[in-house]
PDB file of C-alpha atoms in Angstrom:
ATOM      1  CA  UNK O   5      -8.442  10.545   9.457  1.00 79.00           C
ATOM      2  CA  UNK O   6      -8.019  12.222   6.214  1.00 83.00           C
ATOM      3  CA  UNK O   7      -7.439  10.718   3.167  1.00 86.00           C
ATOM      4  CA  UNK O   8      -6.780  12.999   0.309  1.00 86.00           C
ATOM      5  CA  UNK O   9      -9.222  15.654   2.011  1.00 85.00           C
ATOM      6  CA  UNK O  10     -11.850  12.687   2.713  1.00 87.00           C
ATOM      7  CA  UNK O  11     -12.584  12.550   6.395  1.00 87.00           C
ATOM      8  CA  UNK O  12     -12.678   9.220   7.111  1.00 83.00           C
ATOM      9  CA  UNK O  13     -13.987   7.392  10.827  1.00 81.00           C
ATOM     10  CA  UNK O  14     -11.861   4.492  11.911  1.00 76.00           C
ATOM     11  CA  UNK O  15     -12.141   2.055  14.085  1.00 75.00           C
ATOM     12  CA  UNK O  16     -10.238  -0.947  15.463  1.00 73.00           C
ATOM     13  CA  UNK O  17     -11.295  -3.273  12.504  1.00 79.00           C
ATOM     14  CA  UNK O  18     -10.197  -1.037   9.522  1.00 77.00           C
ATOM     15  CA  UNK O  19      -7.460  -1.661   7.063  1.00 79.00           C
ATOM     16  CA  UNK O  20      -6.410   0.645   4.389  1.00 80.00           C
ATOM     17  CA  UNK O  21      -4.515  -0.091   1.383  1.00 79.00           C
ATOM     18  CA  UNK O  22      -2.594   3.466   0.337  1.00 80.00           C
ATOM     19  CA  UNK O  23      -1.546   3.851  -3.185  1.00 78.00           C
ATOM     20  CA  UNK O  24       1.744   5.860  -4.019  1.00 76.00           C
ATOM     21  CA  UNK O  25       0.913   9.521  -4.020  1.00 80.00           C
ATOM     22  CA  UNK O  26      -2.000   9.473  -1.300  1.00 83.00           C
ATOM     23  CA  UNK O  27      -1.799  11.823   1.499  1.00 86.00           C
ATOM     24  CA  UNK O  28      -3.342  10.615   4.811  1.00 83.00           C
ATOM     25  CA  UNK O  29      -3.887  12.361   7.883  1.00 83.00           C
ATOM     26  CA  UNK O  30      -4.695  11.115  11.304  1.00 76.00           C
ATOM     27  CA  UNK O  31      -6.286  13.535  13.874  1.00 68.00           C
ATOM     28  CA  UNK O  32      -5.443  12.445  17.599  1.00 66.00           C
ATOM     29  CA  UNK O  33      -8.122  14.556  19.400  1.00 63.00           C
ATOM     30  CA  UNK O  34      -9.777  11.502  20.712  1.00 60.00           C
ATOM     31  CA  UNK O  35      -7.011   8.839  22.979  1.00 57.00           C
ATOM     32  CA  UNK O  36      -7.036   6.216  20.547  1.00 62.00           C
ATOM     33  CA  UNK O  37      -4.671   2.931  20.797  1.00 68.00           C
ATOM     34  CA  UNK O  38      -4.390   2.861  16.586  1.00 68.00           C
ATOM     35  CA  UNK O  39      -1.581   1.152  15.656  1.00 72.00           C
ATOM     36  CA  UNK O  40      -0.138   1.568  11.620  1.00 74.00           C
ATOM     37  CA  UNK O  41       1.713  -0.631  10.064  1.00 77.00           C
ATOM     38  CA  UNK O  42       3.944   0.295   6.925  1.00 79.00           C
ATOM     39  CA  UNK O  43       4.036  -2.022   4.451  1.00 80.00           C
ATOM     40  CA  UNK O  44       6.037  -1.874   1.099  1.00 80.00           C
ATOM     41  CA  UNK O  45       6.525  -3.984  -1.612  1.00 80.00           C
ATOM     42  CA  UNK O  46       7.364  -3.728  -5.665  1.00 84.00           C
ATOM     43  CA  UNK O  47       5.331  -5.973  -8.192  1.00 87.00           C
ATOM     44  CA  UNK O  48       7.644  -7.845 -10.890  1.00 91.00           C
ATOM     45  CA  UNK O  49       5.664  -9.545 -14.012  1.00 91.00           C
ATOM     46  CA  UNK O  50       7.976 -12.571 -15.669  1.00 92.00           C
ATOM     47  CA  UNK O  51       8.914 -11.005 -19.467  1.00 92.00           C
ATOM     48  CA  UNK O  52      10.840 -14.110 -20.517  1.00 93.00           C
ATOM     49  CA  UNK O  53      12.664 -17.114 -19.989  1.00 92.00           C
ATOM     50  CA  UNK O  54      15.162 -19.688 -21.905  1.00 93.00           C
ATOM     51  CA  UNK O  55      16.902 -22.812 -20.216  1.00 93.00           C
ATOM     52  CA  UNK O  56      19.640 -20.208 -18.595  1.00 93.00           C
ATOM     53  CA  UNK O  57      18.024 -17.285 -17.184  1.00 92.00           C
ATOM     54  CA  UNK O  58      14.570 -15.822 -16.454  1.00 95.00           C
ATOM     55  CA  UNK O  59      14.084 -11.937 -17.048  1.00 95.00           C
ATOM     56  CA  UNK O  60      11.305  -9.992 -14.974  1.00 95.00           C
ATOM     57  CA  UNK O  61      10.429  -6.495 -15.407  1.00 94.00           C
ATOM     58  CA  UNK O  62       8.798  -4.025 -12.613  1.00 91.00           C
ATOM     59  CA  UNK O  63       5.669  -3.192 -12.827  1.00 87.00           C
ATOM     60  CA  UNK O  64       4.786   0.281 -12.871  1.00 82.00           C
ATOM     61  CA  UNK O  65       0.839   0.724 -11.944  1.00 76.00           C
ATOM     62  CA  UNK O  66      -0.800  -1.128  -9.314  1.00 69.00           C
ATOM     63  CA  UNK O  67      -3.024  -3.376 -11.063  1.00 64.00           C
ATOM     64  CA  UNK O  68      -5.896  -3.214  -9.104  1.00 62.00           C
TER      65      UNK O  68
END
């Protein structure tokens, strides 16, 4: 696999956590049984509150 021009070797036990904007690559010369999962999901931090309502605001980076 490449990952942002990295080769990379998988194997059955690796995960990998893609941030928005990397490019990834997977080269099927060998017959492999990878399976890839696409997950997606947006981060919302609570900004404020009163008895009524709660407000939340989207996160732009990934924190970690």
């Amino acid at each position: 696999m490449l990952l942002n021009g990295q080769m990379l070797q998988l194997s059955r036990k690796h995960a990998l956590l893609l941030l928005p904007g990397m490019k990834a690559v997977i080269n099927r010369i060998y017959p492999l049984n990878l399976k890839r999962y696409r997950v997606s999901f947006e981060l919302f931090r609570h900004s404020e509150s009163t008895n009524s309502y709660r407000r939340y605001e989207k996160e732009r980076s990934f924190p970690v």
